[in-house]
Tab-separated table of C-alpha atoms in Angstrom:
chain	number	residue	atom	x	y	z
P	2	MET	CA	-14.315	-28.732	6.352
P	3	ARG	CA	-11.037	-28.061	8.117
P	4	CYS	CA	-8.836	-25.104	7.194
P	5	LEU	CA	-5.729	-27.299	7.218
P	6	ALA	CA	-6.496	-30.756	5.899
P	7	ASN	CA	-4.069	-33.553	6.776
P	8	HIS	CA	-3.604	-34.748	3.215
P	9	LYS	CA	-3.155	-31.709	0.992
P	10	ARG	CA	-2.902	-29.155	3.848
P	11	MET	CA	-4.740	-26.524	1.862
P	12	VAL	CA	-5.299	-23.063	3.264
P	13	GLN	CA	-8.081	-20.819	1.988
P	14	ILE	CA	-7.819	-17.192	2.983
P	15	GLY	CA	-10.920	-16.328	4.916
P	16	CYS	CA	-11.952	-19.858	5.817
P	17	GLY	CA	-12.490	-18.813	9.420
P	18	GLN	CA	-14.042	-22.097	10.569
P	19	SER	CA	-11.381	-23.726	12.757
P	20	ARG	CA	-10.609	-21.917	15.996
P	21	SER	CA	-8.315	-24.587	17.456
P	22	VAL	CA	-5.423	-23.742	15.158
P	23	LYS	CA	-2.021	-23.534	16.840
P	24	MET	CA	0.337	-20.622	16.355
P	25	ASP	CA	2.799	-22.700	14.323
P	26	GLU	CA	-0.023	-23.482	11.908
P	27	ILE	CA	-0.802	-19.774	11.602
P	28	VAL	CA	2.852	-19.153	10.746
P	29	HIS	CA	2.741	-22.061	8.302
P	30	ALA	CA	-0.345	-20.605	6.644
P	31	ALA	CA	1.282	-17.159	6.476
P	32	PHE	CA	4.321	-18.707	4.793
P	33	ALA	CA	2.036	-20.412	2.285
P	34	MET	CA	0.379	-17.118	1.367
P	35	GLY	CA	3.782	-15.419	1.200
P	36	TRP	CA	5.145	-18.130	-1.093
P	37	GLU	CA	2.204	-17.663	-3.447
P	38	ILE	CA	2.775	-13.915	-3.772
P	39	LEU	CA	6.593	-13.872	-3.673
P	40	TRP	CA	7.283	-13.614	-7.384
P	41	PRO	CA	4.644	-10.905	-7.973
P	42	LEU	CA	6.214	-8.876	-5.158
P	43	ILE	CA	9.720	-9.196	-6.611
P	44	LEU	CA	8.416	-8.281	-10.068
P	45	GLY	CA	6.507	-5.313	-8.699
P	46	PHE	CA	9.418	-3.920	-6.697
P	47	THR	CA	11.766	-4.407	-9.666
P	48	LEU	CA	9.454	-2.444	-11.948
P	49	SER	CA	9.071	0.184	-9.237
P	50	GLY	CA	12.860	0.417	-8.959
P	51	ILE	CA	13.153	0.920	-12.716
P	52	VAL	CA	10.602	3.722	-12.624
P	53	GLN	CA	12.306	5.408	-9.682
P	54	ALA	CA	15.629	5.182	-11.503
P	55	VAL	CA	14.348	7.308	-14.383
P	56	VAL	CA	11.862	9.612	-12.618
P	57	SER	CA	13.476	12.333	-10.506
P	58	HIS	CA	12.110	13.710	-7.233
P	59	SER	CA	14.043	16.957	-7.553
P	60	GLU	CA	11.385	18.735	-9.615
P	61	MET	CA	8.368	17.701	-7.557
P	62	SER	CA	8.008	20.944	-5.641
P	63	ARG	CA	8.145	22.944	-8.867
P	64	LEU	CA	5.636	20.663	-10.571
P	65	LEU	CA	3.074	20.874	-7.742
P	66	PRO	CA	2.606	24.629	-7.180
P	67	ASP	CA	-1.188	24.630	-6.660
P	68	ASP	CA	-4.308	22.458	-6.519
P	69	ARG	CA	-5.413	22.991	-10.115
P	70	PRO	CA	-6.292	19.930	-12.236
P	71	ARG	CA	-2.913	19.956	-13.992
P	72	SER	CA	-1.004	19.857	-10.707
P	73	ILE	CA	-3.265	17.170	-9.269
P	74	ALA	CA	-2.836	15.054	-12.409
P	75	MET	CA	0.920	15.532	-12.101
P	76	ALA	CA	0.715	14.455	-8.450
P	77	LEU	CA	-1.085	11.273	-9.498
P	78	GLY	CA	1.600	10.484	-12.065
P	79	LEU	CA	4.472	11.193	-9.683
P	80	GLY	CA	2.810	9.128	-6.982
P	81	ALA	CA	2.350	6.188	-9.321
P	82	ALA	CA	6.071	6.365	-10.114
P	83	SER	CA	7.193	6.336	-6.485
P	84	SER	CA	7.689	3.738	-3.763
P	85	SER	CA	4.595	1.999	-2.405
P	86	CYS	CA	5.789	2.293	1.194
P	87	SER	CA	3.167	4.265	3.099
P	88	TYR	CA	5.719	5.715	5.528
P	89	ALA	CA	8.000	6.818	2.699
P	90	ALA	CA	5.035	8.403	0.893
P	91	VAL	CA	4.059	10.367	4.011
P	92	ALA	CA	7.650	11.502	4.581
P	93	LEU	CA	8.132	12.533	0.952
P	94	ALA	CA	4.838	14.430	0.895
P	95	GLN	CA	5.964	16.397	3.948
P	96	SER	CA	9.366	17.029	2.371
P	97	ILE	CA	7.988	18.476	-0.851
P	98	PHE	CA	5.429	20.524	1.112
P	99	ARG	CA	8.253	22.097	3.133
P	100	LYS	CA	10.085	22.862	-0.121
P	101	GLY	CA	7.140	24.788	-1.549
P	102	ALA	CA	4.700	22.299	-3.035
P	103	ASN	CA	1.005	22.945	-2.543
P	104	PHE	CA	-0.325	21.010	0.461
P	105	THR	CA	-3.364	19.612	-1.362
P	106	ALA	CA	-1.181	18.447	-4.258
P	107	ALA	CA	1.243	16.870	-1.793
P	108	MET	CA	-1.617	14.920	-0.208
P	109	ALA	CA	-2.800	13.842	-3.683
P	110	PHE	CA	0.726	12.570	-4.361
P	111	GLU	CA	0.653	10.683	-1.068
P	112	LEU	CA	-2.639	8.951	-1.877
P	113	ALA	CA	-1.484	8.045	-5.382
P	114	SER	CA	1.829	6.616	-4.199
P	115	THR	CA	0.085	3.915	-2.165
P	116	ASN	CA	-2.841	3.218	-4.494
P	117	LEU	CA	-1.578	3.522	-8.070
P	118	VAL	CA	1.813	1.790	-7.900
P	119	LEU	CA	2.632	-1.245	-10.020
P	120	GLU	CA	3.407	-3.674	-7.209
P	121	LEU	CA	0.005	-3.102	-5.630
P	122	CYS	CA	-1.739	-3.915	-8.910
P	123	ILE	CA	0.309	-7.066	-9.432
P	124	ILE	CA	-0.240	-8.426	-5.921
P	125	MET	CA	-3.991	-7.716	-6.077
P	126	ILE	CA	-4.308	-9.591	-9.360
P	127	ALA	CA	-2.320	-12.536	-8.005
P	128	LEU	CA	-4.204	-12.800	-4.723
P	129	MET	CA	-7.702	-11.415	-5.339
P	130	GLY	CA	-8.371	-11.006	-9.046
P	131	TRP	CA	-8.170	-8.404	-11.780
P	132	GLN	CA	-11.519	-6.837	-10.862
P	133	PHE	CA	-10.109	-5.592	-7.562
P	134	ALA	CA	-6.999	-4.178	-9.235
P	135	LEU	CA	-9.165	-2.384	-11.801
P	136	ALA	CA	-11.402	-1.033	-9.035
P	137	GLU	CA	-8.341	0.282	-7.200
P	138	PHE	CA	-7.067	2.133	-10.257
P	139	VAL	CA	-10.495	3.517	-11.096
P	140	GLY	CA	-11.306	4.459	-7.523
P	141	ALA	CA	-8.007	6.097	-6.553
P	142	PRO	CA	-8.411	9.133	-8.881
P	143	ILE	CA	-12.024	9.489	-7.693
P	144	MET	CA	-10.806	9.451	-4.089
P	145	VAL	CA	-8.236	12.143	-4.864
P	146	ALA	CA	-10.854	14.269	-6.629
P	147	VAL	CA	-13.162	14.094	-3.604
P	148	MET	CA	-10.235	14.921	-1.317
P	149	VAL	CA	-9.358	17.991	-3.408
P	150	LEU	CA	-12.954	19.240	-3.249
P	151	LEU	CA	-13.036	18.782	0.524
P	152	PHE	CA	-9.701	20.573	0.962
P	153	ARG	CA	-10.837	23.490	-1.204
P	154	THR	CA	-14.064	23.773	0.786
P	155	PHE	CA	-12.918	23.272	4.355
P	156	LEU	CA	-9.148	23.845	4.630
P	157	SER	CA	-8.719	27.272	6.182
P	158	PRO	CA	-5.633	29.464	5.625
P	159	ARG	CA	-5.071	29.508	9.377
P	160	LEU	CA	-5.007	25.723	9.680
P	161	LEU	CA	-2.694	25.478	6.682
P	162	ARG	CA	-0.369	28.088	8.196
P	163	GLU	CA	-0.251	26.193	11.483
P	164	ALA	CA	0.560	22.974	9.642
P	165	LYS	CA	3.383	24.667	7.709
P	166	GLU	CA	4.873	26.074	10.907
P	167	GLN	CA	4.745	22.622	12.498
P	168	ALA	CA	6.260	20.973	9.420
P	169	ASP	CA	9.120	23.488	9.356
P	170	ARG	CA	10.072	22.438	12.882
P	171	GLY	CA	11.448	19.271	11.296
P	172	ILE	CA	10.145	16.759	13.838
P	173	THR	CA	10.934	13.297	12.545
P	174	GLY	CA	8.467	10.505	11.924
P	175	ARG	CA	9.727	7.598	9.828
P	176	MET	CA	11.533	7.201	6.471
P	177	GLU	CA	12.708	10.824	6.259
P	178	GLY	CA	16.042	9.654	4.873
P	179	MET	CA	14.397	7.559	2.173
P	180	ALA	CA	12.188	10.489	1.239
P	181	GLU	CA	15.263	12.664	0.646
P	182	MET	CA	17.011	10.130	-1.586
P	183	ASP	CA	16.885	11.013	-5.275
P	184	MET	CA	18.640	8.292	-7.244
P	185	ALA	CA	17.118	9.024	-10.652
P	186	VAL	CA	19.515	8.958	-13.601
P	187	SER	CA	19.441	11.730	-16.194
P	188	GLY	CA	20.806	11.935	-19.718
P	189	GLY	CA	20.436	9.534	-22.637
P	190	SER	CA	17.461	7.518	-23.807
P	191	LEU	CA	15.212	5.645	-21.436
P	192	TRP	CA	16.900	2.319	-22.259
P	193	GLN	CA	20.371	3.830	-21.832
P	194	ARG	CA	19.450	5.206	-18.415
P	195	ILE	CA	18.054	1.858	-17.269
P	196	THR	CA	20.998	-0.240	-18.512
P	197	SER	CA	23.808	2.137	-17.531
P	198	ASN	CA	25.920	1.359	-14.471
P	199	GLU	CA	24.296	4.255	-12.641
P	200	GLY	CA	20.824	3.072	-13.665
P	201	LEU	CA	21.383	-0.526	-12.566
P	202	THR	CA	22.781	0.694	-9.263
P	203	ALA	CA	19.791	2.989	-8.719
P	204	ILE	CA	17.395	0.135	-9.520
P	205	SER	CA	19.135	-2.188	-7.058
P	206	HIS	CA	19.114	0.460	-4.309
P	207	SER	CA	15.429	1.276	-4.817
P	208	PHE	CA	14.571	-2.433	-4.916
P	209	VAL	CA	16.289	-3.298	-1.632
P	210	MET	CA	15.158	-0.178	0.222
P	211	ASP	CA	11.555	-0.678	-0.866
P	212	TRP	CA	11.705	-4.218	0.498
P	213	ALA	CA	13.344	-2.997	3.701
P	214	SER	CA	10.629	-0.395	4.191
P	215	VAL	CA	7.616	-2.694	3.772
P	216	TRP	CA	8.717	-6.170	4.835
P	217	MET	CA	7.306	-5.756	8.350
P	218	ASP	CA	3.932	-4.713	6.908
P	219	ILE	CA	3.917	-7.687	4.538
P	220	VAL	CA	4.819	-10.197	7.252
P	221	GLY	CA	2.402	-8.571	9.705
P	222	GLY	CA	-0.384	-8.605	7.136
P	223	LEU	CA	0.152	-12.287	6.357
P	224	LEU	CA	0.204	-13.281	10.034
P	225	ILE	CA	-2.859	-11.198	10.909
P	226	ALA	CA	-4.707	-12.550	7.862
P	227	GLY	CA	-3.912	-16.120	8.876
P	228	ALA	CA	-4.989	-15.488	12.463
P	229	LEU	CA	-8.253	-13.801	11.497
P	230	ALA	CA	-9.060	-16.531	9.007
P	231	ALA	CA	-8.492	-19.235	11.618
P	232	TRP	CA	-9.718	-17.687	14.869
P	233	VAL	CA	-12.624	-15.391	13.991
P	234	PRO	CA	-15.858	-17.300	13.300
P	235	HIS	CA	-17.293	-16.904	9.834
P	236	GLU	CA	-20.661	-16.084	11.415
P	237	PHE	CA	-19.179	-13.076	13.220
P	238	TRP	CA	-17.929	-11.558	9.969
P	239	GLN	CA	-21.235	-12.253	8.242
P	240	GLY	CA	-23.122	-10.365	10.938
P	241	PHE	CA	-20.561	-7.586	11.239
P	242	PHE	CA	-20.628	-6.874	7.508
P	243	LEU	CA	-24.446	-7.223	7.242
P	244	ALA	CA	-23.977	-9.932	4.627
P	245	ASP	CA	-27.610	-11.014	4.931
P	246	HIS	CA	-28.799	-7.521	3.979
P	247	PRO	CA	-27.308	-6.842	0.515
P	248	LEU	CA	-28.514	-3.253	0.157
P	249	LEU	CA	-27.367	-2.206	3.630
P	250	ALA	CA	-24.086	-4.053	3.084
P	251	LYS	CA	-23.342	-1.893	0.048
P	252	LEU	CA	-23.704	1.216	2.220
P	253	TRP	CA	-22.069	-0.231	5.316
P	254	GLY	CA	-18.997	-1.708	3.624
P	255	PRO	CA	-17.388	1.570	2.464
P	256	LEU	CA	-18.076	3.071	5.896
P	257	ILE	CA	-16.649	0.239	7.994
P	258	GLY	CA	-13.757	-0.740	5.702
P	259	PRO	CA	-11.541	2.259	6.577
P	260	LEU	CA	-12.311	1.876	10.291
P	261	VAL	CA	-11.132	-1.744	10.222
P	262	ALA	CA	-7.960	-0.546	8.494
P	263	VAL	CA	-7.328	2.172	11.101
P	264	VAL	CA	-6.987	-0.373	13.897
P	265	SER	CA	-5.191	-3.052	11.852
P	266	PHE	CA	-1.809	-1.232	11.995
P	267	VAL	CA	-0.912	-2.777	8.601
P	268	CYS	CA	-0.335	-0.585	5.567
P	269	SER	CA	1.139	-0.646	2.068
P	270	VAL	CA	0.865	-3.967	0.194
P	271	GLY	CA	0.685	-5.782	3.533
P	272	ASN	CA	-3.038	-5.068	3.839
P	273	ILE	CA	-3.954	-7.038	0.688
P	274	PRO	CA	-4.028	-10.437	2.502
P	275	LEU	CA	-6.319	-8.874	5.125
P	276	ALA	CA	-8.526	-7.505	2.367
P	277	ALA	CA	-8.825	-11.039	0.986
P	278	VAL	CA	-9.918	-12.297	4.406
P	279	LEU	CA	-12.580	-9.593	4.647
P	280	TRP	CA	-13.853	-10.299	1.139
P	281	ASN	CA	-14.148	-14.032	1.709
P	282	ASN	CA	-16.043	-13.380	4.923
P	283	GLY	CA	-18.748	-11.129	3.553
P	284	ILE	CA	-17.670	-7.481	3.307
P	285	SER	CA	-19.008	-5.709	0.238
P	286	PHE	CA	-16.890	-5.059	-2.858
P	287	GLY	CA	-16.785	-1.354	-2.031
P	288	GLY	CA	-15.832	-2.200	1.541
P	289	VAL	CA	-12.768	-4.089	0.329
P	290	ILE	CA	-11.672	-1.134	-1.800
P	291	ALA	CA	-12.245	1.306	1.069
P	292	PHE	CA	-10.166	-0.910	3.356
P	293	ILE	CA	-7.276	-0.943	0.875
P	294	PHE	CA	-7.529	2.826	0.363
P	295	ALA	CA	-7.204	3.410	4.101
P	296	ASP	CA	-3.553	2.429	4.565
P	297	LEU	CA	-2.712	6.127	5.040
P	298	ILE	CA	-4.921	6.562	8.100
P	299	VAL	CA	-3.737	3.623	10.216
P	300	LEU	CA	-2.849	4.552	13.784
P	301	PRO	CA	0.973	4.684	13.412
P	302	ILE	CA	0.679	7.023	10.426
P	303	LEU	CA	-1.837	9.227	12.198
P	304	ASP	CA	0.789	9.669	14.911
P	305	ILE	CA	3.300	10.737	12.252
P	306	TYR	CA	0.809	13.283	10.906
P	307	ARG	CA	0.556	14.655	14.446
P	308	LYS	CA	4.315	15.139	14.550
P	309	TYR	CA	4.493	16.609	11.044
P	310	TYR	CA	1.469	18.911	10.977
P	311	GLY	CA	0.015	19.162	14.481
P	312	LEU	CA	-3.065	17.659	16.114
P	313	ARG	CA	-5.671	19.871	14.407
P	314	MET	CA	-4.405	19.142	10.905
P	315	THR	CA	-4.185	15.440	11.771
P	316	GLY	CA	-7.882	15.485	12.647
P	317	PHE	CA	-8.635	17.314	9.404
P	318	ILE	CA	-6.634	14.796	7.346
P	319	LEU	CA	-8.327	11.862	9.079
P	320	ALA	CA	-11.831	13.259	8.497
P	321	THR	CA	-11.319	14.292	4.864
P	322	PHE	CA	-9.390	11.147	3.913
P	323	TYR	CA	-12.043	8.955	5.515
P	324	VAL	CA	-14.880	10.681	3.656
P	325	SER	CA	-12.924	10.581	0.379
P	326	MET	CA	-12.199	6.865	0.763
P	327	ALA	CA	-15.771	5.955	1.666
P	328	VAL	CA	-17.325	8.037	-1.120
P	329	ALA	CA	-14.917	6.757	-3.776
P	330	ALA	CA	-15.420	3.146	-2.677
P	331	PHE	CA	-19.212	3.531	-2.789
P	332	ILE	CA	-19.018	5.020	-6.303
P	333	VAL	CA	-16.866	2.064	-7.390
P	334	GLU	CA	-19.351	-0.354	-5.804
P	335	VAL	CA	-22.262	1.172	-7.719
P	336	ALA	CA	-20.378	1.541	-11.025
P	337	PHE	CA	-18.880	-1.951	-11.039
P	338	GLY	CA	-22.194	-3.447	-9.965
P	339	ALA	CA	-23.974	-1.690	-12.820
P	340	VAL	CA	-21.652	-3.196	-15.442
P	341	GLY	CA	-21.395	-6.627	-13.804
P	342	LEU	CA	-17.740	-6.472	-12.765
P	343	ILE	CA	-18.197	-7.478	-9.127
P	344	PRO	CA	-17.135	-11.137	-8.690
P	345	GLU	CA	-20.021	-13.409	-7.726
P	346	GLU	CA	-17.824	-15.906	-5.896
P	347	ARG	CA	-15.964	-15.068	-2.700
P	348	ASN	CA	-12.949	-17.257	-3.305
P	349	ALA	CA	-9.712	-15.399	-2.710
P	350	GLN	CA	-6.616	-17.298	-3.770
P	351	VAL	CA	-6.299	-20.843	-2.427
P	352	VAL	CA	-2.706	-21.829	-1.789
P	353	GLU	CA	-0.931	-24.952	-0.628
P	354	ALA	CA	0.698	-24.815	2.786
P	355	SER	CA	3.762	-26.589	1.434
P	356	VAL	CA	6.135	-25.996	-1.466
P	357	THR	CA	5.399	-28.167	-4.492
P	358	TRP	CA	6.924	-28.209	-7.953
P	359	ASN	CA	4.375	-26.136	-9.806
P	360	TYR	CA	4.521	-22.960	-11.879
P	361	THR	CA	4.560	-20.789	-8.737
P	362	THR	CA	7.716	-22.501	-7.472
P	363	TRP	CA	9.507	-22.115	-10.799
P	364	LEU	CA	8.516	-18.442	-11.023
P	365	ASN	CA	9.639	-17.863	-7.441
P	366	ILE	CA	13.025	-19.459	-8.143
P	367	SER	CA	13.492	-17.352	-11.265
P	368	PHE	CA	12.602	-14.109	-9.550
P	369	LEU	CA	14.644	-14.993	-6.461
P	370	LEU	CA	17.668	-15.244	-8.769
P	371	LEU	CA	16.835	-11.769	-10.104
P	372	ALA	CA	16.475	-10.503	-6.535
P	373	ALA	CA	19.837	-12.037	-5.625
P	374	LEU	CA	21.523	-10.178	-8.487
P	375	LEU	CA	19.966	-6.885	-7.406
P	376	VAL	CA	20.911	-7.463	-3.755
P	377	ARG	CA	24.487	-8.289	-4.742
P	378	ARG	CA	24.804	-5.064	-6.723
P	379	PHE	CA	23.254	-3.194	-3.804
P	380	MET	CA	25.853	-4.637	-1.427
P	381	VAL	CA	28.875	-3.748	-3.564
P	382	THR	CA	27.766	-0.202	-4.474
P	383	GLY	CA	27.400	1.392	-1.058
P	384	GLY	CA	23.862	0.193	-0.439
P	385	PRO	CA	24.218	-0.873	3.206
P	386	GLU	CA	25.312	2.625	4.230
P	387	MET	CA	22.318	4.167	2.461
P	388	LEU	CA	20.043	1.585	4.080
P	389	ARG	CA	21.235	2.680	7.525
P	390	MET	CA	20.267	6.232	6.618
P	391	MET	CA	16.687	5.392	5.583
P	392	ASN	CA	15.233	6.613	8.867
P	393	ALA	CA	17.710	9.455	9.332
P	394	PRO	CA	16.203	12.959	9.563
P	395	ALA	CA	16.288	15.055	6.423
P	396	ARG	CA	18.455	17.624	8.208
P	397	SER	CA	21.254	15.082	8.456
P	398	GLY	CA	22.345	16.160	5.032
P	399	MET	CA	21.326	13.121	3.079
P	400	ASN	CA	21.344	13.537	-0.660
P	401	SER	CA	21.736	11.484	-3.768
C-alpha cells in the first residue's frame, strides 16, 4: 500500500512504508495534516485568549508562596489558564520566581501550562482520540506530584540559591516580553469582561501572540511527522519500541518517549503530530504520553534553563522532569490498561492530501472568519507593536 495513492491521495500518519517520497510530497502531506487540525487550533487559541483575558498574572507570585498542596493546586489552575507556548511558559515561570514565587510552584505552573491547556486537549482529540486527551489530563497532575516530591527530597538550599542568583542576572532566553504582558481585564461580571472593548482587545492580542509564538513548532512538527512517516521504515520503529515484546514495551515506552522528544526540537502543540507517528508505529500508550509531557526538556529549552538558572540547576531540572514524566506515563499506562481505555487500533487520524468540501472544510472556513476578525482587531488596537516586543527582555519596561 502506498502512502500517497494516485486516486484519493490519502495520507495516514505513521504509514512509514514508502521511502521514495519527494520533499514536495512531504510538504503536501504536512499541509493535509495542518488542514485537518486548523479549526481545532483556532478554537483552542480563541478559548485560551478568553481565559487569559479574565485571569490576571499580577497575583501569581503572591498565590505561589510555597510548595504546599494548596500552592501546587493553584499553580496547576494558573498554568491551565495560560498560553500553551512552551517558551512563554518557561519565561513566565522564571519571571514569577524572580518576583518571589516558590521555585517548585513555579515549575509546577510551567508543567501545567503546556499539559493542561484547552488547545492541547482539543488538538489531541481531533488527531489522536479522546483517550489520549484524558490520559494527558490525568497524567499531568501525577507528573507534577512526582516532581514536587523529587524537589522536596533532592533540591538543596545551596542549589536553589545559586539558581536565584543566576535568575536575578536577567539573562534573556525567549518570550520574556510575552511573559511580562498582563492583559487581563478586571471589574464587572465574567460576561461583561469578555464582551467589553478591553476584553475583546485582550482576547485578540492573546490569540495572535499565541499563534505567533507556536507557529514554527506547529509547522516543524507537521513537517517532521510527515518525513518520519514516509522515510523511516515501519520495521525500524517496531524494533526500536520493542513492539513484539508487549511487557517490555510498557516499561520501555515511558523511558524512551522523553528521550525522543529531547532531540526532536519540537515543543508545545507541535509535538502532537509526531506523537501520532510514534503511536502508529508501535510505541506504547505510556510512551506516547511521556513523549508529549517532554516538550519542556527539548534541547532549545534546556539551553534557556542554562541561561536562566545555571548549568547545575539545568541538570537537576532535566533529571527530575525526566523521572517525573516517565513515572507518570507508566502509571497512566497501567491505570488505563486496567480499565480498558487504551485503544486497540493504532490508527491516528487519516486525512486527505487535498481540500474537499466536507465538514472539515466548512469548519475551517467558519473559524478562519473568526480568526480574521480577531486579527483585524489586533491590527487596529496596537497589536503589531506589542508583537514586536514579545521577545524583548523584561527589563525593557514592558507592561500591560
